[in-house]
């Protein structure tokens, strides 16, 4: 176990903002976690790809250094795989692709760790982590016990789970169990992905991953070059009636069915672009010119500046469309 006191977080968050944490604990085993003192404020940190520190963190950050992926079972059509929380998400996707296992390929290239994947049920190109998660193994803070939650008890929703709600601040993800398919199961409903995959030949987990990464590279900024946390906002879910009213005024507006009955999902990127904010820069913060969902640190921004900028984007969308944009990024105040 590594313990760092008064540590700079600049290299530990993909926005690249400066902030310090009173303590950072890097753990590898459950036994190590059991020895950590959780009195006072604490928070689990994954790859730091979905977090915005607006000031110093006066508590303990707990980060998994637990690595390892293993096959835990299989039958005629599927393979069960356990990956520990600190495994890089894309390494997990690559591991599955190399073994011809289907299910993770659409989620290639998402920055972050396996342990963070269930928290916000990461998703892209018509797939979500919940589609392949069988269960999540957690450490219960305070009790020191282990809790394994089957997927049906994780309340997975669009960028949402029980870990962001009832279990927030109560558990730490130690490992995730997945079920992957041996049978071909290409998910190419997302038109741009189908086209790009065809350029690479037959659909396989590896060719689909390559296509996903190629599309991501063309639209999304590389956080190692330009600080960002992927989508800053969630796509808003509104009443179907509101989506209809807006679509009557803006016929080009994308509208998707939502999982919830009577609701529709709108495209935050489209709303932000139409509100005139795509590519706009103020001070050290801007909206990415190729994907309006992404707020970027153009260099030297503070967390507080980024939040202030995001508030302006939210106001612009509210004024033009009457739609509230929720942040997807975890803002730590
Ligand atoms: N759009 C615009 N302007 C933009 C961006 C998007 O008009 O600047 C329109 C597009 O033309 C399209 C629609 O909005 O009609 C949806 O765009 P896209 O398919 O690019 O996806 P998204 O809804 O903007 C979501 C995820 C991304 C994920 C993509 C691809 C969220 C919050 N974001 O974005 O996830 O990569 O779908 O599946 O759901 C992330 O979470 O960090 C992330 C990048």
mmCIF file with all atom_site columns, N, CA and C in Angstrom, residues 46-49 63-69 81-96 104 107-118 122 174 176 178 213 223:
data_model
loop_
_atom_site.group_PDB
_atom_site.id
_atom_site.type_symbol
_atom_site.label_atom_id
_atom_site.label_alt_id
_atom_site.label_comp_id
_atom_site.label_asym_id
_atom_site.label_entity_id
_atom_site.label_seq_id
_atom_site.pdbx_PDB_ins_code
_atom_site.Cartn_x
_atom_site.Cartn_y
_atom_site.Cartn_z
_atom_site.occupancy
_atom_site.B_iso_or_equiv
_atom_site.pdbx_formal_charge
_atom_site.auth_seq_id
_atom_site.auth_comp_id
_atom_site.auth_asym_id
_atom_site.auth_atom_id
_atom_site.pdbx_PDB_model_num
ATOM 1   N N  . UNK A 1 46  ? -10.743 6.868   -9.493  1.00 0.00 ? 46  UNK A N  1
ATOM 2   C CA . UNK A 1 46  ? -10.349 5.880   -10.507 1.00 0.00 ? 46  UNK A CA 1
ATOM 3   C C  . UNK A 1 46  ? -9.193  6.465   -11.306 1.00 0.00 ? 46  UNK A C  1
ATOM 4   N N  . UNK A 1 47  ? -9.384  6.571   -12.607 1.00 0.00 ? 47  UNK A N  1
ATOM 5   C CA . UNK A 1 47  ? -8.337  7.162   -13.435 1.00 0.00 ? 47  UNK A CA 1
ATOM 6   C C  . UNK A 1 47  ? -8.373  8.684   -13.408 1.00 0.00 ? 47  UNK A C  1
ATOM 7   N N  . UNK A 1 48  ? -9.333  9.268   -12.684 1.00 0.00 ? 48  UNK A N  1
ATOM 8   C CA . UNK A 1 48  ? -9.431  10.737  -12.619 1.00 0.00 ? 48  UNK A CA 1
ATOM 9   C C  . UNK A 1 48  ? -9.958  11.342  -13.909 1.00 0.00 ? 48  UNK A C  1
ATOM 10  N N  . UNK A 1 49  ? -10.698 10.516  -14.672 1.00 0.00 ? 49  UNK A N  1
ATOM 11  C CA . UNK A 1 49  ? -11.169 10.961  -15.992 1.00 0.00 ? 49  UNK A CA 1
ATOM 12  C C  . UNK A 1 49  ? -12.562 11.558  -15.982 1.00 0.00 ? 49  UNK A C  1
ATOM 13  N N  . UNK A 1 63  ? -7.309  5.087   -4.071  1.00 0.00 ? 63  UNK A N  1
ATOM 14  C CA . UNK A 1 63  ? -7.150  4.725   -5.488  1.00 0.00 ? 63  UNK A CA 1
ATOM 15  C C  . UNK A 1 63  ? -6.695  3.282   -5.590  1.00 0.00 ? 63  UNK A C  1
ATOM 16  N N  . UNK A 1 64  ? -7.306  2.539   -6.479  1.00 0.00 ? 64  UNK A N  1
ATOM 17  C CA . UNK A 1 64  ? -6.959  1.122   -6.612  1.00 0.00 ? 64  UNK A CA 1
ATOM 18  C C  . UNK A 1 64  ? -5.727  0.927   -7.483  1.00 0.00 ? 64  UNK A C  1
ATOM 19  N N  . UNK A 1 65  ? -4.793  0.139   -6.961  1.00 0.00 ? 65  UNK A N  1
ATOM 20  C CA . UNK A 1 65  ? -3.648  -0.291  -7.770  1.00 0.00 ? 65  UNK A CA 1
ATOM 21  C C  . UNK A 1 65  ? -3.783  -1.800  -8.021  1.00 0.00 ? 65  UNK A C  1
ATOM 22  N N  . UNK A 1 66  ? -4.997  -2.334  -7.787  1.00 0.00 ? 66  UNK A N  1
ATOM 23  C CA . UNK A 1 66  ? -5.231  -3.784  -7.934  1.00 0.00 ? 66  UNK A CA 1
ATOM 24  C C  . UNK A 1 66  ? -5.366  -4.129  -9.410  1.00 0.00 ? 66  UNK A C  1
ATOM 25  N N  . UNK A 1 67  ? -4.442  -4.959  -9.912  1.00 0.00 ? 67  UNK A N  1
ATOM 26  C CA . UNK A 1 67  ? -4.461  -5.323  -11.324 1.00 0.00 ? 67  UNK A CA 1
ATOM 27  C C  . UNK A 1 67  ? -4.778  -6.796  -11.471 1.00 0.00 ? 67  UNK A C  1
ATOM 28  N N  . UNK A 1 68  ? -5.103  -7.233  -12.664 1.00 0.00 ? 68  UNK A N  1
ATOM 29  C CA . UNK A 1 68  ? -5.317  -8.652  -12.913 1.00 0.00 ? 68  UNK A CA 1
ATOM 30  C C  . UNK A 1 68  ? -6.678  -8.919  -13.525 1.00 0.00 ? 68  UNK A C  1
ATOM 31  N N  . UNK A 1 69  ? -6.644  -9.762  -14.567 1.00 0.00 ? 69  UNK A N  1
ATOM 32  C CA . UNK A 1 69  ? -7.876  -10.184 -15.245 1.00 0.00 ? 69  UNK A CA 1
ATOM 33  C C  . UNK A 1 69  ? -7.813  -11.701 -15.312 1.00 0.00 ? 69  UNK A C  1
ATOM 34  N N  . UNK A 1 81  ? -15.509 -13.435 -16.689 1.00 0.00 ? 81  UNK A N  1
ATOM 35  C CA . UNK A 1 81  ? -14.191 -12.823 -16.498 1.00 0.00 ? 81  UNK A CA 1
ATOM 36  C C  . UNK A 1 81  ? -14.250 -11.893 -15.292 1.00 0.00 ? 81  UNK A C  1
ATOM 37  N N  . UNK A 1 82  ? -13.228 -11.982 -14.453 1.00 0.00 ? 82  UNK A N  1
ATOM 38  C CA . UNK A 1 82  ? -13.141 -11.070 -13.298 1.00 0.00 ? 82  UNK A CA 1
ATOM 39  C C  . UNK A 1 82  ? -11.956 -10.138 -13.528 1.00 0.00 ? 82  UNK A C  1
ATOM 40  N N  . UNK A 1 83  ? -12.228 -8.844  -13.440 1.00 0.00 ? 83  UNK A N  1
ATOM 41  C CA . UNK A 1 83  ? -11.150 -7.860  -13.586 1.00 0.00 ? 83  UNK A CA 1
ATOM 42  C C  . UNK A 1 83  ? -11.113 -7.027  -12.315 1.00 0.00 ? 83  UNK A C  1
ATOM 43  N N  . UNK A 1 84  ? -9.906  -6.763  -11.830 1.00 0.00 ? 84  UNK A N  1
ATOM 44  C CA . UNK A 1 84  ? -9.785  -6.006  -10.582 1.00 0.00 ? 84  UNK A CA 1
ATOM 45  C C  . UNK A 1 84  ? -9.879  -4.515  -10.878 1.00 0.00 ? 84  UNK A C  1
ATOM 46  N N  . UNK A 1 85  ? -10.227 -3.765  -9.824  1.00 0.00 ? 85  UNK A N  1
ATOM 47  C CA . UNK A 1 85  ? -10.634 -2.368  -10.015 1.00 0.00 ? 85  UNK A CA 1
ATOM 48  C C  . UNK A 1 85  ? -9.596  -1.482  -10.701 1.00 0.00 ? 85  UNK A C  1
ATOM 49  N N  . UNK A 1 86  ? -8.299  -1.745  -10.470 1.00 0.00 ? 86  UNK A N  1
ATOM 50  C CA . UNK A 1 86  ? -7.283  -0.832  -10.995 1.00 0.00 ? 86  UNK A CA 1
ATOM 51  C C  . UNK A 1 86  ? -6.873  -1.107  -12.431 1.00 0.00 ? 86  UNK A C  1
ATOM 52  N N  . UNK A 1 87  ? -7.468  -2.125  -13.065 1.00 0.00 ? 87  UNK A N  1
ATOM 53  C CA . UNK A 1 87  ? -7.127  -2.433  -14.464 1.00 0.00 ? 87  UNK A CA 1
ATOM 54  C C  . UNK A 1 87  ? -7.594  -1.280  -15.353 1.00 0.00 ? 87  UNK A C  1
ATOM 55  N N  . UNK A 1 88  ? -6.735  -0.876  -16.274 1.00 0.00 ? 88  UNK A N  1
ATOM 56  C CA . UNK A 1 88  ? -7.118  0.166   -17.233 1.00 0.00 ? 88  UNK A CA 1
ATOM 57  C C  . UNK A 1 88  ? -8.268  -0.365  -18.104 1.00 0.00 ? 88  UNK A C  1
ATOM 58  N N  . UNK A 1 89  ? -9.334  0.428   -18.240 1.00 0.00 ? 89  UNK A N  1
ATOM 59  C CA . UNK A 1 89  ? -10.511 -0.059  -18.963 1.00 0.00 ? 89  UNK A CA 1
ATOM 60  C C  . UNK A 1 89  ? -10.167 -0.529  -20.373 1.00 0.00 ? 89  UNK A C  1
ATOM 61  N N  . UNK A 1 90  ? -9.378  0.261   -21.095 1.00 0.00 ? 90  UNK A N  1
ATOM 62  C CA . UNK A 1 90  ? -9.098  -0.137  -22.478 1.00 0.00 ? 90  UNK A CA 1
ATOM 63  C C  . UNK A 1 90  ? -8.235  -1.399  -22.538 1.00 0.00 ? 90  UNK A C  1
ATOM 64  N N  . UNK A 1 91  ? -7.390  -1.617  -21.522 1.00 0.00 ? 91  UNK A N  1
ATOM 65  C CA . UNK A 1 91  ? -6.608  -2.871  -21.474 1.00 0.00 ? 91  UNK A CA 1
ATOM 66  C C  . UNK A 1 91  ? -7.560  -4.053  -21.333 1.00 0.00 ? 91  UNK A C  1
ATOM 67  N N  . UNK A 1 92  ? -8.619  -3.852  -20.556 1.00 0.00 ? 92  UNK A N  1
ATOM 68  C CA . UNK A 1 92  ? -9.619  -4.920  -20.404 1.00 0.00 ? 92  UNK A CA 1
ATOM 69  C C  . UNK A 1 92  ? -10.299 -5.200  -21.749 1.00 0.00 ? 92  UNK A C  1
ATOM 70  N N  . UNK A 1 93  ? -10.681 -4.128  -22.451 1.00 0.00 ? 93  UNK A N  1
ATOM 71  C CA . UNK A 1 93  ? -11.342 -4.295  -23.760 1.00 0.00 ? 93  UNK A CA 1
ATOM 72  C C  . UNK A 1 93  ? -10.397 -5.035  -24.720 1.00 0.00 ? 93  UNK A C  1
ATOM 73  N N  . UNK A 1 94  ? -9.118  -4.650  -24.703 1.00 0.00 ? 94  UNK A N  1
ATOM 74  C CA . UNK A 1 94  ? -8.125  -5.280  -25.580 1.00 0.00 ? 94  UNK A CA 1
ATOM 75  C C  . UNK A 1 94  ? -7.973  -6.763  -25.226 1.00 0.00 ? 94  UNK A C  1
ATOM 76  N N  . UNK A 1 95  ? -7.907  -7.056  -23.945 1.00 0.00 ? 95  UNK A N  1
ATOM 77  C CA . UNK A 1 95  ? -7.775  -8.442  -23.445 1.00 0.00 ? 95  UNK A CA 1
ATOM 78  C C  . UNK A 1 95  ? -8.936  -9.287  -23.994 1.00 0.00 ? 95  UNK A C  1
ATOM 79  N N  . UNK A 1 96  ? -10.147 -8.753  -23.935 1.00 0.00 ? 96  UNK A N  1
ATOM 80  C CA . UNK A 1 96  ? -11.318 -9.491  -24.444 1.00 0.00 ? 96  UNK A CA 1
ATOM 81  C C  . UNK A 1 96  ? -11.200 -9.690  -25.949 1.00 0.00 ? 96  UNK A C  1
ATOM 82  N N  . UNK A 1 104 ? -17.430 -6.167  -25.152 1.00 0.00 ? 104 UNK A N  1
ATOM 83  C CA . UNK A 1 104 ? -16.778 -4.957  -24.636 1.00 0.00 ? 104 UNK A CA 1
ATOM 84  C C  . UNK A 1 104 ? -16.311 -4.030  -25.757 1.00 0.00 ? 104 UNK A C  1
ATOM 85  N N  . UNK A 1 107 ? -16.961 -0.320  -26.358 1.00 0.00 ? 107 UNK A N  1
ATOM 86  C CA . UNK A 1 107 ? -16.536 0.571   -25.273 1.00 0.00 ? 107 UNK A CA 1
ATOM 87  C C  . UNK A 1 107 ? -15.020 0.778   -25.300 1.00 0.00 ? 107 UNK A C  1
ATOM 88  N N  . UNK A 1 108 ? -14.388 0.443   -26.444 1.00 0.00 ? 108 UNK A N  1
ATOM 89  C CA . UNK A 1 108 ? -12.943 0.640   -26.572 1.00 0.00 ? 108 UNK A CA 1
ATOM 90  C C  . UNK A 1 108 ? -12.598 2.116   -26.430 1.00 0.00 ? 108 UNK A C  1
ATOM 91  N N  . UNK A 1 109 ? -11.423 2.352   -25.879 1.00 0.00 ? 109 UNK A N  1
ATOM 92  C CA . UNK A 1 109 ? -10.884 3.719   -25.864 1.00 0.00 ? 109 UNK A CA 1
ATOM 93  C C  . UNK A 1 109 ? -11.468 4.631   -24.807 1.00 0.00 ? 109 UNK A C  1
ATOM 94  N N  . UNK A 1 110 ? -12.399 4.132   -23.994 1.00 0.00 ? 110 UNK A N  1
ATOM 95  C CA . UNK A 1 110 ? -12.931 4.999   -22.936 1.00 0.00 ? 110 UNK A CA 1
ATOM 96  C C  . UNK A 1 110 ? -11.860 5.100   -21.848 1.00 0.00 ? 110 UNK A C  1
ATOM 97  N N  . UNK A 1 111 ? -11.424 6.327   -21.539 1.00 0.00 ? 111 UNK A N  1
ATOM 98  C CA . UNK A 1 111 ? -10.386 6.443   -20.523 1.00 0.00 ? 111 UNK A CA 1
ATOM 99  C C  . UNK A 1 111 ? -10.935 6.105   -19.136 1.00 0.00 ? 111 UNK A C  1
ATOM 100 N N  . UNK A 1 112 ? -10.109 5.477   -18.309 1.00 0.00 ? 112 UNK A N  1
ATOM 101 C CA . UNK A 1 112 ? -10.559 5.180   -16.943 1.00 0.00 ? 112 UNK A CA 1
ATOM 102 C C  . UNK A 1 112 ? -10.209 3.766   -16.543 1.00 0.00 ? 112 UNK A C  1
ATOM 103 N N  . UNK A 1 113 ? -10.721 3.366   -15.397 1.00 0.00 ? 113 UNK A N  1
ATOM 104 C CA . UNK A 1 113 ? -10.399 2.047   -14.849 1.00 0.00 ? 113 UNK A CA 1
ATOM 105 C C  . UNK A 1 113 ? -11.648 1.160   -14.816 1.00 0.00 ? 113 UNK A C  1
ATOM 106 N N  . UNK A 1 114 ? -11.405 -0.131  -14.672 1.00 0.00 ? 114 UNK A N  1
ATOM 107 C CA . UNK A 1 114 ? -12.510 -1.091  -14.543 1.00 0.00 ? 114 UNK A CA 1
ATOM 108 C C  . UNK A 1 114 ? -13.374 -0.746  -13.328 1.00 0.00 ? 114 UNK A C  1
ATOM 109 N N  . UNK A 1 115 ? -12.737 -0.348  -12.226 1.00 0.00 ? 115 UNK A N  1
ATOM 110 C CA . UNK A 1 115 ? -13.490 -0.055  -11.000 1.00 0.00 ? 115 UNK A CA 1
ATOM 111 C C  . UNK A 1 115 ? -14.439 1.118   -11.147 1.00 0.00 ? 115 UNK A C  1
ATOM 112 N N  . UNK A 1 116 ? -14.126 2.034   -12.045 1.00 0.00 ? 116 UNK A N  1
ATOM 113 C CA . UNK A 1 116 ? -14.984 3.213   -12.236 1.00 0.00 ? 116 UNK A CA 1
ATOM 114 C C  . UNK A 1 116 ? -16.128 2.917   -13.202 1.00 0.00 ? 116 UNK A C  1
ATOM 115 N N  . UNK A 1 117 ? -15.971 1.871   -14.024 1.00 0.00 ? 117 UNK A N  1
ATOM 116 C CA . UNK A 1 117 ? -16.947 1.617   -15.096 1.00 0.00 ? 117 UNK A CA 1
ATOM 117 C C  . UNK A 1 117 ? -18.387 1.443   -14.592 1.00 0.00 ? 117 UNK A C  1
ATOM 118 N N  . UNK A 1 118 ? -18.598 0.663   -13.498 1.00 0.00 ? 118 UNK A N  1
ATOM 119 C CA . UNK A 1 118 ? -19.992 0.507   -13.071 1.00 0.00 ? 118 UNK A CA 1
ATOM 120 C C  . UNK A 1 118 ? -20.568 1.746   -12.402 1.00 0.00 ? 118 UNK A C  1
ATOM 121 N N  . UNK A 1 122 ? -20.537 3.378   -17.783 1.00 0.00 ? 122 UNK A N  1
ATOM 122 C CA . UNK A 1 122 ? -19.960 4.011   -18.964 1.00 0.00 ? 122 UNK A CA 1
ATOM 123 C C  . UNK A 1 122 ? -20.613 3.467   -20.243 1.00 0.00 ? 122 UNK A C  1
ATOM 124 N N  . UNK A 1 174 ? -14.027 -3.193  -5.703  1.00 0.00 ? 174 UNK A N  1
ATOM 125 C CA . UNK A 1 174 ? -12.752 -3.933  -5.673  1.00 0.00 ? 174 UNK A CA 1
ATOM 126 C C  . UNK A 1 174 ? -12.506 -4.690  -6.970  1.00 0.00 ? 174 UNK A C  1
ATOM 127 N N  . UNK A 1 176 ? -14.788 -6.288  -10.768 1.00 0.00 ? 176 UNK A N  1
ATOM 128 C CA . UNK A 1 176 ? -16.040 -6.400  -11.520 1.00 0.00 ? 176 UNK A CA 1
ATOM 129 C C  . UNK A 1 176 ? -16.032 -7.742  -12.255 1.00 0.00 ? 176 UNK A C  1
ATOM 130 N N  . UNK A 1 178 ? -17.621 -9.927  -15.295 1.00 0.00 ? 178 UNK A N  1
ATOM 131 C CA . UNK A 1 178 ? -18.277 -9.703  -16.587 1.00 0.00 ? 178 UNK A CA 1
ATOM 132 C C  . UNK A 1 178 ? -18.685 -11.041 -17.203 1.00 0.00 ? 178 UNK A C  1
ATOM 133 N N  . UNK A 1 213 ? -12.163 3.309   -31.868 1.00 0.00 ? 213 UNK A N  1
ATOM 134 C CA . UNK A 1 213 ? -11.057 4.198   -31.491 1.00 0.00 ? 213 UNK A CA 1
ATOM 135 C C  . UNK A 1 213 ? -10.800 5.222   -32.595 1.00 0.00 ? 213 UNK A C  1
ATOM 136 N N  . UNK A 1 223 ? -6.899  13.556  -23.828 1.00 0.00 ? 223 UNK A N  1
ATOM 137 C CA . UNK A 1 223 ? -6.683  14.230  -22.537 1.00 0.00 ? 223 UNK A CA 1
ATOM 138 C C  . UNK A 1 223 ? -5.209  14.408  -22.174 1.00 0.00 ? 223 UNK A C  1
#
